[in-house]
Amino acid sequence: MSPIRFLAAGLVAVVAATPAMAQTCMRPADKAAFDVRALQSQLMVAALLCKQDEQYNTFVRSYQGQLSSAWEGMSTYYRRANGNTGVRVRDNFVTELANVQQMDSGRQGTAFCANVASLFTAAMAAPKTTEGLAQLAVANGLSNPHGRSECSATTPAASSAPEKPERRTAIRRVSTNTR
């Protein structure tokens, strides 16, 4: 391939990818949903490894609405960013997040359970809002490594609903000529 064709192909790829990149930036609500999931995942890992099932179940029952809202927010984000493969990509991410958090618990060793015990207490005292749980996650260094940039004021994010084609009314020409 000639250098000019190679450069042209690269330019076409960048231009074609620009709308996709703009569509997948994270809105503040998207980031909050990911942060809540990071908190829930950390508490789930703690429940399994530290035998804190009762604390985890109490947390889930108390914050069921906020956790469901965050899950739906993540699902909406992945559908917007990945189309038909969004659910699979979301599920892969959630699994990888839990795996990363479990590996981190291994690095902390026996201190892990002591470190997360206070997280359960803080979680139960958090405001019963998605934003409150997200702030707790960020304050405890649990923000998600989602790898997406946040939308800026000048970066348009795609709407969660697919864009509908413009509907045009047919114009009928009427002859003004008399015979």
PDB file of C-alpha atoms in Angstrom:
ATOM      1  CA  MET A   1       0.000   0.000   0.000  1.00  0.00           C
ATOM      2  CA  SER A   2       1.407   3.384  -0.953  1.00  0.00           C
ATOM      3  CA  PRO A   3       2.109   5.904   1.824  1.00  0.00           C
ATOM      4  CA  ILE A   4      -0.614   8.229   0.506  1.00  0.00           C
ATOM      5  CA  ARG A   5      -3.232   5.458   0.508  1.00  0.00           C
ATOM      6  CA  PHE A   6      -2.104   4.396   3.987  1.00  0.00           C
ATOM      7  CA  LEU A   7      -2.446   7.979   5.243  1.00  0.00           C
ATOM      8  CA  ALA A   8      -5.848   8.349   3.571  1.00  0.00           C
ATOM      9  CA  ALA A   9      -7.068   5.074   5.101  1.00  0.00           C
ATOM     10  CA  GLY A  10      -5.916   6.242   8.533  1.00  0.00           C
ATOM     11  CA  LEU A  11      -7.677   9.581   8.089  1.00  0.00           C
ATOM     12  CA  VAL A  12     -10.903   7.823   7.081  1.00  0.00           C
ATOM     13  CA  ALA A  13     -10.636   5.577  10.158  1.00  0.00           C
ATOM     14  CA  VAL A  14     -10.163   8.563  12.478  1.00  0.00           C
ATOM     15  CA  VAL A  15     -13.081  10.461  10.933  1.00  0.00           C
ATOM     16  CA  ALA A  16     -15.300   7.382  11.126  1.00  0.00           C
ATOM     17  CA  ALA A  17     -14.350   6.740  14.757  1.00  0.00           C
ATOM     18  CA  THR A  18     -14.910  10.308  15.954  1.00  0.00           C
ATOM     19  CA  PRO A  19     -18.697   9.977  16.394  1.00  0.00           C
ATOM     20  CA  ALA A  20     -18.230   6.656  18.209  1.00  0.00           C
ATOM     21  CA  MET A  21     -15.721   8.179  20.610  1.00  0.00           C
ATOM     22  CA  ALA A  22     -18.049  11.077  21.344  1.00  0.00           C
ATOM     23  CA  GLN A  23     -20.906   8.686  21.946  1.00  0.00           C
ATOM     24  CA  THR A  24     -19.035   6.590  24.496  1.00  0.00           C
ATOM     25  CA  CYS A  25     -17.801   9.297  26.816  1.00  0.00           C
ATOM     26  CA  MET A  26     -19.185   9.011  30.333  1.00  0.00           C
ATOM     27  CA  ARG A  27     -21.822  11.394  31.582  1.00  0.00           C
ATOM     28  CA  PRO A  28     -21.823  12.169  35.311  1.00  0.00           C
ATOM     29  CA  ALA A  29     -24.755   9.768  35.847  1.00  0.00           C
ATOM     30  CA  ASP A  30     -22.852   7.018  33.981  1.00  0.00           C
ATOM     31  CA  LYS A  31     -19.787   7.494  36.176  1.00  0.00           C
ATOM     32  CA  ALA A  32     -21.930   7.454  39.330  1.00  0.00           C
ATOM     33  CA  ALA A  33     -23.478   4.141  38.229  1.00  0.00           C
ATOM     34  CA  PHE A  34     -20.019   2.643  37.665  1.00  0.00           C
ATOM     35  CA  ASP A  35     -18.808   3.914  41.040  1.00  0.00           C
ATOM     36  CA  VAL A  36     -21.812   2.388  42.830  1.00  0.00           C
ATOM     37  CA  ARG A  37     -21.107  -0.918  41.109  1.00  0.00           C
ATOM     38  CA  ALA A  38     -17.474  -0.726  42.269  1.00  0.00           C
ATOM     39  CA  LEU A  39     -18.672  -0.288  45.860  1.00  0.00           C
ATOM     40  CA  GLN A  40     -21.146  -3.143  45.598  1.00  0.00           C
ATOM     41  CA  SER A  41     -18.537  -5.394  44.028  1.00  0.00           C
ATOM     42  CA  GLN A  42     -15.996  -4.600  46.753  1.00  0.00           C
ATOM     43  CA  LEU A  43     -18.558  -5.412  49.439  1.00  0.00           C
ATOM     44  CA  MET A  44     -19.471  -8.641  47.622  1.00  0.00           C
ATOM     45  CA  VAL A  45     -15.827  -9.720  47.537  1.00  0.00           C
ATOM     46  CA  ALA A  46     -15.561  -8.880  51.247  1.00  0.00           C
ATOM     47  CA  ALA A  47     -18.700 -10.887  52.001  1.00  0.00           C
ATOM     48  CA  LEU A  48     -17.267 -13.933  50.277  1.00  0.00           C
ATOM     49  CA  LEU A  49     -13.722 -13.721  51.621  1.00  0.00           C
ATOM     50  CA  CYS A  50     -14.414 -12.369  55.111  1.00  0.00           C
ATOM     51  CA  LYS A  51     -17.608 -14.257  55.864  1.00  0.00           C
ATOM     52  CA  GLN A  52     -19.607 -11.028  56.035  1.00  0.00           C
ATOM     53  CA  ASP A  53     -22.652 -12.391  54.227  1.00  0.00           C
ATOM     54  CA  GLU A  54     -25.126 -10.916  56.695  1.00  0.00           C
ATOM     55  CA  GLN A  55     -23.651  -7.405  56.389  1.00  0.00           C
ATOM     56  CA  TYR A  56     -23.686  -7.653  52.597  1.00  0.00           C
ATOM     57  CA  ASN A  57     -27.277  -8.910  52.491  1.00  0.00           C
ATOM     58  CA  THR A  58     -28.368  -6.082  54.799  1.00  0.00           C
ATOM     59  CA  PHE A  59     -26.627  -3.566  52.529  1.00  0.00           C
ATOM     60  CA  VAL A  60     -28.298  -4.976  49.401  1.00  0.00           C
ATOM     61  CA  ARG A  61     -31.749  -4.979  51.016  1.00  0.00           C
ATOM     62  CA  SER A  62     -31.301  -1.422  52.319  1.00  0.00           C
ATOM     63  CA  TYR A  63     -30.041   0.010  49.037  1.00  0.00           C
ATOM     64  CA  GLN A  64     -31.894  -2.201  46.558  1.00  0.00           C
ATOM     65  CA  GLY A  65     -33.390   0.745  44.651  1.00  0.00           C
ATOM     66  CA  GLN A  66     -30.072   2.560  44.308  1.00  0.00           C
ATOM     67  CA  LEU A  67     -28.230  -0.613  43.281  1.00  0.00           C
ATOM     68  CA  SER A  68     -30.893  -1.412  40.671  1.00  0.00           C
ATOM     69  CA  SER A  69     -30.743   2.134  39.361  1.00  0.00           C
ATOM     70  CA  ALA A  70     -26.959   1.941  39.060  1.00  0.00           C
ATOM     71  CA  TRP A  71     -27.193  -1.418  37.270  1.00  0.00           C
ATOM     72  CA  GLU A  72     -29.681   0.026  34.794  1.00  0.00           C
ATOM     73  CA  GLY A  73     -27.437   3.062  34.334  1.00  0.00           C
ATOM     74  CA  MET A  74     -24.497   0.822  33.461  1.00  0.00           C
ATOM     75  CA  SER A  75     -26.684  -1.230  31.132  1.00  0.00           C
ATOM     76  CA  THR A  76     -27.871   1.909  29.357  1.00  0.00           C
ATOM     77  CA  TYR A  77     -24.299   3.128  28.998  1.00  0.00           C
ATOM     78  CA  TYR A  78     -23.109  -0.175  27.516  1.00  0.00           C
ATOM     79  CA  ARG A  79     -26.059  -0.333  25.091  1.00  0.00           C
ATOM     80  CA  ARG A  80     -25.277   3.215  23.965  1.00  0.00           C
ATOM     81  CA  ALA A  81     -21.559   2.518  23.648  1.00  0.00           C
ATOM     82  CA  ASN A  82     -21.670  -1.029  22.249  1.00  0.00           C
ATOM     83  CA  GLY A  83     -25.063  -1.565  20.653  1.00  0.00           C
ATOM     84  CA  ASN A  84     -26.137  -5.187  20.462  1.00  0.00           C
ATOM     85  CA  THR A  85     -23.053  -6.443  22.290  1.00  0.00           C
ATOM     86  CA  GLY A  86     -23.568  -4.060  25.217  1.00  0.00           C
ATOM     87  CA  VAL A  87     -24.955  -6.675  27.622  1.00  0.00           C
ATOM     88  CA  ARG A  88     -22.060  -9.050  26.979  1.00  0.00           C
ATOM     89  CA  VAL A  89     -19.496  -6.255  27.342  1.00  0.00           C
ATOM     90  CA  ARG A  90     -21.165  -5.095  30.582  1.00  0.00           C
ATOM     91  CA  ASP A  91     -21.155  -8.618  32.015  1.00  0.00           C
ATOM     92  CA  ASN A  92     -17.488  -9.078  31.084  1.00  0.00           C
ATOM     93  CA  PHE A  93     -16.636  -5.796  32.769  1.00  0.00           C
ATOM     94  CA  VAL A  94     -18.490  -6.695  35.971  1.00  0.00           C
ATOM     95  CA  THR A  95     -16.692 -10.039  36.130  1.00  0.00           C
ATOM     96  CA  GLU A  96     -13.310  -8.419  35.514  1.00  0.00           C
ATOM     97  CA  LEU A  97     -14.010  -5.782  38.168  1.00  0.00           C
ATOM     98  CA  ALA A  98     -14.724  -8.457  40.783  1.00  0.00           C
ATOM     99  CA  ASN A  99     -11.592 -10.360  39.734  1.00  0.00           C
ATOM    100  CA  VAL A 100      -9.426  -7.233  40.090  1.00  0.00           C
ATOM    101  CA  GLN A 101     -10.890  -6.513  43.511  1.00  0.00           C
ATOM    102  CA  GLN A 102     -10.318 -10.103  44.613  1.00  0.00           C
ATOM    103  CA  MET A 103      -6.689  -9.910  43.461  1.00  0.00           C
ATOM    104  CA  ASP A 104      -6.325  -6.671  45.438  1.00  0.00           C
ATOM    105  CA  SER A 105      -7.628  -8.478  48.520  1.00  0.00           C
ATOM    106  CA  GLY A 106      -4.905 -11.059  47.986  1.00  0.00           C
ATOM    107  CA  ARG A 107      -2.263  -8.315  47.938  1.00  0.00           C
ATOM    108  CA  GLN A 108      -3.613  -6.955  51.244  1.00  0.00           C
ATOM    109  CA  GLY A 109      -3.476 -10.406  52.784  1.00  0.00           C
ATOM    110  CA  THR A 110      -4.919 -10.804  56.265  1.00  0.00           C
ATOM    111  CA  ALA A 111      -5.399  -7.023  56.559  1.00  0.00           C
ATOM    112  CA  PHE A 112      -8.099  -7.051  53.867  1.00  0.00           C
ATOM    113  CA  CYS A 113     -10.979  -8.109  56.123  1.00  0.00           C
ATOM    114  CA  ALA A 114     -10.035  -5.536  58.754  1.00  0.00           C
ATOM    115  CA  ASN A 115      -9.749  -2.861  56.045  1.00  0.00           C
ATOM    116  CA  VAL A 116     -13.212  -3.524  54.589  1.00  0.00           C
ATOM    117  CA  ALA A 117     -15.040  -3.920  57.910  1.00  0.00           C
ATOM    118  CA  SER A 118     -15.323  -0.144  58.221  1.00  0.00           C
ATOM    119  CA  LEU A 119     -16.529   0.059  54.609  1.00  0.00           C
ATOM    120  CA  PHE A 120     -19.674  -1.893  55.533  1.00  0.00           C
ATOM    121  CA  THR A 121     -20.339   0.549  58.371  1.00  0.00           C
ATOM    122  CA  ALA A 122     -19.794   3.550  56.105  1.00  0.00           C
ATOM    123  CA  ALA A 123     -21.971   2.023  53.375  1.00  0.00           C
ATOM    124  CA  MET A 124     -24.856   1.510  55.772  1.00  0.00           C
ATOM    125  CA  ALA A 125     -24.536   5.136  56.945  1.00  0.00           C
ATOM    126  CA  ALA A 126     -24.362   6.559  53.405  1.00  0.00           C
ATOM    127  CA  PRO A 127     -27.245   8.652  52.077  1.00  0.00           C
ATOM    128  CA  LYS A 128     -29.843   6.512  50.332  1.00  0.00           C
ATOM    129  CA  THR A 129     -29.012   7.958  46.929  1.00  0.00           C
ATOM    130  CA  THR A 130     -26.953   6.764  43.996  1.00  0.00           C
ATOM    131  CA  GLU A 131     -24.805   9.880  44.353  1.00  0.00           C
ATOM    132  CA  GLY A 132     -24.211   9.192  48.052  1.00  0.00           C
ATOM    133  CA  LEU A 133     -23.026   5.658  47.341  1.00  0.00           C
ATOM    134  CA  ALA A 134     -20.903   6.875  44.417  1.00  0.00           C
ATOM    135  CA  GLN A 135     -19.223   9.462  46.662  1.00  0.00           C
ATOM    136  CA  LEU A 136     -18.455   6.748  49.209  1.00  0.00           C
ATOM    137  CA  ALA A 137     -16.860   4.619  46.480  1.00  0.00           C
ATOM    138  CA  VAL A 138     -14.704   7.505  45.262  1.00  0.00           C
ATOM    139  CA  ALA A 139     -13.726   8.491  48.823  1.00  0.00           C
ATOM    140  CA  ASN A 140     -12.523   4.921  49.422  1.00  0.00           C
ATOM    141  CA  GLY A 141     -10.576   4.671  46.180  1.00  0.00           C
ATOM    142  CA  LEU A 142     -13.054   2.299  44.552  1.00  0.00           C
ATOM    143  CA  SER A 143     -13.678   4.263  41.364  1.00  0.00           C
ATOM    144  CA  ASN A 144     -13.990   1.986  38.414  1.00  0.00           C
ATOM    145  CA  PRO A 145     -11.188   1.483  35.949  1.00  0.00           C
ATOM    146  CA  HIS A 146     -13.725   1.749  33.113  1.00  0.00           C
ATOM    147  CA  GLY A 147     -11.236   3.316  30.720  1.00  0.00           C
ATOM    148  CA  ARG A 148     -13.663   5.871  29.293  1.00  0.00           C
ATOM    149  CA  SER A 149     -13.236   9.606  29.426  1.00  0.00           C
ATOM    150  CA  GLU A 150     -15.875  11.774  30.975  1.00  0.00           C
ATOM    151  CA  CYS A 151     -17.954  13.917  28.652  1.00  0.00           C
ATOM    152  CA  SER A 152     -16.954  17.556  28.671  1.00  0.00           C
ATOM    153  CA  ALA A 153     -19.344  20.438  28.159  1.00  0.00           C
ATOM    154  CA  THR A 154     -18.290  20.539  24.502  1.00  0.00           C
ATOM    155  CA  THR A 155     -18.414  16.782  23.889  1.00  0.00           C
ATOM    156  CA  PRO A 156     -21.903  15.761  22.846  1.00  0.00           C
ATOM    157  CA  ALA A 157     -22.922  12.420  24.261  1.00  0.00           C
ATOM    158  CA  ALA A 158     -25.335  10.302  22.295  1.00  0.00           C
ATOM    159  CA  SER A 159     -28.801   9.997  23.666  1.00  0.00           C
ATOM    160  CA  SER A 160     -29.728   6.671  25.168  1.00  0.00           C
ATOM    161  CA  ALA A 161     -32.405   6.186  22.528  1.00  0.00           C
ATOM    162  CA  PRO A 162     -31.373   5.601  18.942  1.00  0.00           C
ATOM    163  CA  GLU A 163     -31.859   8.640  16.803  1.00  0.00           C
ATOM    164  CA  LYS A 164     -35.043   8.469  14.770  1.00  0.00           C
ATOM    165  CA  PRO A 165     -34.900   9.465  11.137  1.00  0.00           C
ATOM    166  CA  GLU A 166     -36.472  12.802  10.363  1.00  0.00           C
ATOM    167  CA  ARG A 167     -40.030  12.402   9.244  1.00  0.00           C
ATOM    168  CA  ARG A 168     -40.902  14.480   6.246  1.00  0.00           C
ATOM    169  CA  THR A 169     -44.322  15.291   5.014  1.00  0.00           C
ATOM    170  CA  ALA A 170     -44.777  14.764   1.330  1.00  0.00           C
ATOM    171  CA  ILE A 171     -45.492  17.945  -0.536  1.00  0.00           C
ATOM    172  CA  ARG A 172     -48.061  17.643  -3.227  1.00  0.00           C
ATOM    173  CA  ARG A 173     -47.780  20.043  -6.090  1.00  0.00           C
ATOM    174  CA  VAL A 174     -50.976  21.583  -7.167  1.00  0.00           C
ATOM    175  CA  SER A 175     -51.212  23.018 -10.611  1.00  0.00           C
ATOM    176  CA  THR A 176     -52.555  26.514 -10.787  1.00  0.00           C
ATOM    177  CA  ASN A 177     -52.838  26.392 -14.557  1.00  0.00           C
ATOM    178  CA  THR A 178     -56.346  26.311 -15.838  1.00  0.00           C
ATOM    179  CA  ARG A 179     -57.057  24.526 -19.082  1.00  0.00           C
TER     180      ARG A 179
END
